[in-house]
Coordinates of C-alpha atoms and ligand atoms in Angstrom, one line a residue:
M132 CA -71.3 -82.2 -9.7
E133 CA -68.1 -79.8 -8.2
S134 CA -66.0 -81.5 -5.7
P135 CA -65.3 -80.2 -2.0
M136 CA -61.9 -79.4 -3.5
H137 CA -62.5 -77.7 -6.2
S138 CA -65.2 -76.0 -4.8
K139 CA -62.7 -74.3 -2.2
R140 CA -60.1 -72.7 -5.1
K141 CA -59.1 -69.5 -4.7
I142 CA -58.5 -67.7 -7.9
I143 CA -56.4 -65.6 -7.0
K144 CA -56.4 -62.4 -9.8
M145 CA -52.6 -61.8 -10.6
S146 CA -52.9 -57.4 -11.3
P147 CA -50.5 -55.8 -13.7
R148 CA -47.2 -55.3 -13.0
K149 CA -46.8 -51.8 -12.9
P150 CA -44.2 -50.1 -15.5
V151 CA -41.8 -47.4 -14.1
Y152 CA -39.8 -46.9 -16.5
E153 CA -38.1 -48.5 -20.0
G154 CA -35.0 -47.7 -20.6
K155 CA -33.3 -49.1 -24.4
A156 CA -32.5 -52.5 -23.1
K157 CA -33.9 -52.7 -19.4
Q158 CA -37.4 -52.1 -18.0
L159 CA -38.3 -51.8 -14.5
F160 CA -41.6 -52.9 -12.4
E161 CA -43.4 -51.6 -9.8
G162 CA -41.7 -54.2 -6.6
P163 CA -43.0 -56.7 -4.6
E164 CA -42.2 -54.6 -1.6
P165 CA -41.4 -51.1 -1.3
G166 CA -38.7 -49.8 -1.6
T167 CA -37.4 -52.8 -4.4
L168 CA -38.3 -52.8 -8.2
I169 CA -38.4 -55.7 -11.0
Q170 CA -35.1 -55.3 -13.8
H171 CA -36.3 -56.9 -16.4
F172 CA -33.5 -57.4 -19.5
K173 CA -34.6 -57.6 -23.2
D174 CA -33.4 -58.2 -25.5
D175 CA -33.0 -54.7 -28.0
A176 CA -30.0 -53.1 -28.1
T177 CA -29.6 -49.7 -30.0
A178 CA -26.8 -47.4 -30.7
F179 CA -25.4 -44.8 -31.6
N180 CA -27.8 -42.6 -29.1
N181 CA -30.1 -44.3 -30.5
V182 CA -30.1 -43.7 -34.2
K183 CA -29.2 -47.7 -34.9
K184 CA -31.5 -50.6 -33.5
G185 CA -31.5 -54.3 -33.3
T186 CA -32.7 -57.3 -31.7
I187 CA -29.4 -59.5 -30.0
N188 CA -31.5 -62.8 -29.4
G189 CA -30.8 -64.2 -25.6
K190 CA -29.0 -60.7 -24.9
G191 CA -31.4 -60.1 -22.1
V192 CA -30.6 -63.7 -20.7
L193 CA -27.3 -63.7 -20.5
N194 CA -26.3 -59.4 -19.8
N195 CA -29.0 -60.6 -16.8
R196 CA -26.8 -63.7 -15.3
I197 CA -23.3 -61.4 -16.2
S198 CA -24.7 -58.8 -14.4
E199 CA -25.9 -61.3 -11.7
Y200 CA -22.8 -63.7 -11.1
L201 CA -21.4 -59.6 -11.8
M202 CA -22.6 -57.8 -9.1
L203 CA -22.5 -60.6 -6.3
R204 CA -19.0 -61.0 -6.4
L205 CA -18.7 -57.0 -5.9
Q206 CA -20.8 -57.4 -3.2
D207 CA -18.4 -60.2 -1.8
M208 CA -15.8 -57.3 -2.1
G209 CA -17.9 -54.6 0.0
I210 CA -19.1 -53.0 -2.9
P211 CA -22.5 -52.4 -2.0
T212 CA -25.4 -52.5 -4.9
H213 CA -29.0 -52.4 -6.2
F214 CA -28.6 -56.4 -6.5
I215 CA -30.8 -57.9 -4.0
R216 CA -32.0 -61.7 -6.1
T217 CA -32.9 -63.1 -9.6
L218 CA -36.5 -63.6 -9.8
N219 CA -36.1 -65.7 -13.7
M220 CA -34.3 -65.8 -16.7
R221 CA -34.6 -61.7 -17.5
E222 CA -35.4 -60.0 -14.4
Q223 CA -34.5 -59.3 -10.9
L224 CA -34.9 -57.7 -8.0
I225 CA -33.6 -54.7 -7.6
K226 CA -33.5 -51.8 -4.5
A227 CA -35.2 -49.0 -5.8
V228 CA -33.0 -45.4 -5.8
Q229 CA -32.5 -42.0 -7.9
I230 CA -30.3 -42.6 -10.0
V231 CA -27.4 -40.3 -10.3
P232 CA -27.8 -38.6 -13.2
L233 CA -23.9 -39.2 -15.1
E234 CA -22.4 -41.9 -16.9
I235 CA -18.8 -43.3 -15.0
I236 CA -16.7 -44.4 -17.3
I237 CA -13.4 -46.5 -16.9
R238 CA -11.4 -46.8 -19.3
N239 CA -7.8 -48.7 -19.5
Y240 CA -7.3 -49.2 -22.7
A241 CA -7.5 -46.4 -25.4
A242 CA -11.3 -46.8 -28.2
G243 CA -14.3 -46.0 -29.1
S244 CA -15.6 -42.3 -28.5
F245 CA -12.1 -42.1 -26.4
A246 CA -9.4 -43.1 -29.4
K247 CA -11.4 -40.8 -31.5
R248 CA -11.0 -37.5 -30.0
F249 CA -8.0 -38.1 -29.2
G250 CA -6.6 -39.8 -32.6
V251 CA -5.6 -42.7 -30.3
V252 CA -4.8 -46.0 -31.8
E253 CA -7.7 -48.2 -30.6
G254 CA -6.2 -50.6 -28.0
K255 CA -3.0 -48.3 -26.7
A256 CA -3.2 -49.0 -23.2
L257 CA -3.7 -45.8 -20.8
G258 CA -0.8 -45.1 -18.1
H259 CA -3.3 -45.6 -15.4
P260 CA -6.8 -45.5 -15.4
L261 CA -8.9 -42.7 -16.7
I262 CA -12.6 -41.9 -15.4
E263 CA -14.9 -39.9 -17.5
Y264 CA -17.8 -38.3 -16.9
C265 CA -21.5 -37.9 -19.1
Y266 CA -24.5 -36.1 -17.6
K267 CA -26.6 -38.7 -18.6
N268 CA -29.0 -37.4 -21.3
D269 CA -31.1 -38.4 -24.4
A270 CA -32.0 -35.8 -26.0
L271 CA -28.5 -34.2 -25.6
G272 CA -26.5 -37.0 -26.6
D273 CA -25.3 -37.4 -23.3
P274 CA -22.7 -35.5 -23.1
F275 CA -18.9 -35.3 -21.5
V276 CA -19.0 -33.1 -18.7
T277 CA -16.2 -32.3 -15.7
E278 CA -16.3 -31.8 -11.8
E279 CA -17.1 -28.2 -12.2
H280 CA -20.4 -28.7 -14.6
I281 CA -21.8 -31.7 -12.1
F282 CA -21.0 -29.1 -9.2
A283 CA -22.3 -26.4 -10.7
F284 CA -25.5 -28.1 -10.8
G285 CA -26.6 -30.6 -8.5
W286 CA -26.4 -33.6 -10.6
A287 CA -24.4 -34.4 -7.1
S288 CA -22.3 -32.9 -3.3
P289 CA -18.1 -33.7 -3.6
Q290 CA -18.7 -35.3 -1.3
E291 CA -20.7 -37.9 -3.3
M292 CA -18.4 -37.5 -6.0
D293 CA -15.6 -38.4 -3.6
E294 CA -17.0 -42.5 -3.2
I295 CA -18.5 -42.3 -6.8
R296 CA -14.4 -42.6 -7.9
M297 CA -13.4 -44.3 -4.9
Y298 CA -15.8 -47.8 -6.0
A299 CA -15.4 -47.0 -9.6
F300 CA -11.9 -47.3 -9.5
R301 CA -11.8 -50.1 -7.0
I302 CA -14.7 -52.3 -9.2
N303 CA -12.0 -51.5 -12.3
D304 CA -9.5 -53.3 -10.3
F305 CA -11.0 -56.1 -9.4
L306 CA -12.6 -57.0 -12.1
S307 CA -10.0 -56.2 -14.3
G308 CA -9.0 -58.9 -12.7
L309 CA -11.4 -61.7 -12.5
F310 CA -12.2 -61.0 -16.5
M311 CA -8.0 -61.3 -16.9
G312 CA -8.3 -64.9 -14.8
V313 CA -10.8 -65.8 -17.9
G314 CA -9.2 -64.1 -20.3
I315 CA -10.2 -61.2 -20.7
R316 CA -9.4 -57.9 -21.0
L317 CA -11.2 -55.1 -19.7
V318 CA -10.9 -52.5 -22.0
D319 CA -12.9 -49.8 -20.4
F320 CA -16.9 -49.7 -18.8
K321 CA -20.0 -47.3 -18.1
L322 CA -21.4 -47.1 -14.6
E323 CA -24.4 -45.9 -13.1
F324 CA -25.0 -45.1 -9.2
G325 CA -27.6 -44.7 -7.0
R326 CA -28.5 -42.6 -3.5
L327 CA -30.5 -44.8 -1.0
Q328 CA -32.7 -43.7 1.3
E329 CA -32.3 -46.0 4.5
N330 CA -33.1 -45.7 8.1
D331 CA -32.8 -41.6 7.4
R332 CA -29.8 -42.6 5.6
E333 CA -28.6 -41.5 2.2
Q334 CA -25.7 -44.1 0.2
I335 CA -23.8 -44.6 -3.0
I336 CA -24.3 -47.7 -4.1
L337 CA -23.3 -49.2 -8.3
A338 CA -27.0 -49.3 -9.8
D339 CA -27.4 -50.2 -13.4
E340 CA -25.7 -53.2 -14.6
I341 CA -23.0 -54.6 -16.4
S342 CA -22.7 -56.5 -18.9
P343 CA -21.4 -57.1 -23.0
D344 CA -23.6 -54.0 -23.4
N345 CA -21.6 -51.5 -20.8
C346 CA -18.1 -53.0 -21.2
R347 CA -15.4 -53.0 -23.7
L348 CA -14.8 -57.1 -23.5
W349 CA -11.9 -57.9 -25.9
D350 CA -10.3 -61.5 -25.7
A351 CA -6.5 -60.6 -24.3
K352 CA -4.9 -63.4 -26.3
T353 CA -6.5 -62.8 -29.3
G354 CA -8.1 -58.7 -29.4
H355 CA -11.1 -60.0 -31.2
K356 CA -14.4 -58.2 -29.7
L357 CA -16.1 -59.2 -26.8
D358 CA -19.1 -56.4 -26.4
K359 CA -22.1 -54.3 -28.2
D360 CA -19.7 -52.9 -30.5
R361 CA -20.0 -56.6 -32.5
F362 CA -23.5 -55.1 -32.7
R363 CA -22.9 -51.2 -33.3
Q364 CA -19.2 -52.2 -35.3
D365 CA -22.0 -54.3 -37.8
L366 CA -19.1 -57.3 -37.3
G367 CA -21.4 -60.1 -36.3
N368 CA -22.0 -63.1 -34.2
I369 CA -22.6 -60.8 -30.9
E370 CA -25.5 -63.9 -29.3
D371 CA -22.2 -66.1 -29.6
A372 CA -19.7 -63.1 -28.3
Y373 CA -22.2 -62.6 -24.4
R374 CA -22.8 -66.3 -24.6
E375 CA -19.2 -66.7 -24.6
V376 CA -18.6 -64.5 -22.0
A377 CA -21.1 -66.1 -19.5
R378 CA -19.2 -69.4 -21.1
R379 CA -16.3 -67.7 -19.3
L380 CA -17.3 -67.0 -16.1
G381 CA -18.9 -70.5 -15.1
V382 CA -22.8 -68.8 -15.7
L383 CA -23.8 -70.1 -19.5
P384 CA -28.0 -71.1 -19.0
Q385 CA -28.2 -74.5 -19.1
S386 CA -29.7 -74.5 -22.1
D387 CA -26.6 -72.7 -23.9
K388 CA -23.8 -75.0 -22.9
A389 CA -24.9 -77.1 -26.6
E390 CA -23.8 -74.9 -28.2
G391 CA -20.2 -74.5 -27.6
S392 CA -17.5 -72.5 -27.8
Y393 CA -17.7 -70.3 -32.1
V394 CA -15.9 -67.4 -31.2
I395 CA -12.9 -69.7 -29.9
Q396 CA -13.0 -71.9 -32.6
V397 CA -13.1 -69.0 -35.6
N398 CA -10.1 -67.6 -33.7
A399 CA -8.0 -70.5 -33.2
K400 CA -4.8 -70.5 -35.1
A401 CA -4.2 -74.4 -34.2
P402 CA -4.2 -76.4 -37.5
K403 CA -8.0 -78.2 -38.1
S404 CA -8.4 -80.7 -39.4
K405 CA -11.0 -81.4 -42.9
K406 CA -13.7 -82.0 -40.9
S407 CA -13.6 -79.3 -38.3
K408 CA -13.1 -77.0 -41.1
A409 CA -15.7 -78.4 -43.0
K410 CA -18.1 -78.0 -39.8
A411 CA -17.1 -74.0 -38.8
K412 CA -18.3 -73.5 -42.7
T413 CA -20.8 -74.5 -42.2
T414 CA -21.6 -73.1 -38.6
A415 CA -20.6 -69.7 -40.3
K416 CA -22.8 -69.6 -42.7
K417 CA -26.3 -70.5 -41.0
R418 CA -25.2 -67.1 -38.7
K419 CA -24.8 -65.4 -41.0
Ligands
5GP856 P1 -17.4 -44.4 -25.0 O1 -16.8 -43.5 -24.8 O2 -16.3 -44.9 -25.5 O3 -18.5 -44.7 -26.1 O4 -18.4 -45.7 -23.9 C1 -16.8 -46.0 -23.2 C2 -18.0 -47.1 -22.7 O5 -19.3 -46.3 -22.2 C3 -18.1 -48.4 -23.6 O6 -17.3 -49.3 -22.6 C4 -19.8 -48.6 -23.4 O7 -20.2 -49.4 -23.5 C5 -20.5 -47.9 -23.0 N1 -21.1 -47.2 -22.4 C6 -21.1 -45.8 -22.9 N2 -22.6 -44.7 -23.2 C7 -23.3 -45.6 -23.0 C8 -24.5 -46.2 -23.0 O8 -25.4 -45.0 -23.4 N3 -25.0 -47.4 -22.6 C9 -24.4 -48.0 -22.6 N4 -24.7 -49.1 -22.9 N5 -22.6 -48.5 -22.6 C10 -22.1 -47.0 -22.5

């Protein structure tokens, strides 16, 4: 016979979450309250406009934590962002915004497409931070555009671009210092902004994510790459690089802490004992 407790038990039917958008590295679902979304970080990685595809194990978990940390630090210094709170290892609750269809790129050192376009050696310090804009359109390969294009196509207004530019440089100043504090050079990065409609007022806020997926992060001493270029350029040790960024920021998940700091070990110039040399060799083999 069923106990009184059992007879009272209600079966709560969980309705499947409604997907809203699926991108290359993230997926968006309808949020629990109006005006919110759930941002899910995937392990999928793509490069060269989807030509190269792969999986970086654990990337979603690490990017969720790294992005949460950076968004919160930016909020502390008065930058409005879409981040509300972390929900679980791979998901965060965010404010729903209308995305401005632009990639805002800030560069402190020459690298990537910039180094290629202008025939400059990677790592050359730029006189001052540069801002560039790309039109967010995969089919067109995210072409570089100027403000003239942005206004002519109506992607953003002059007033919105003033705000976006001001935020982007403030974010760069802050993040450059924050990363330098943990021995990382912020070479360049990409930001996305959105329009938030709140109380009859429209506001530009930071959206998307900030992680090794959309930043170039080099070890300040060795120049070792700690970002998605390891995937783009087949450099190996991709997971270790992302984990190292999280470790230095102090947000490495507990379960990862035992893994130690492989990137530092392989780069360290300090003489190694016979025992540690043998250990590094076996670790490297295992990870190939
Ligand atoms: P580049 O123009 O040199 O390829 O990229 C400049 C910076 O913006 C790099 O940090 C790169 O990771 C980021 N970036 C540019 N386009 C994209 C994009 O479509 N997706 C992501 N995740 N990052 C991008």
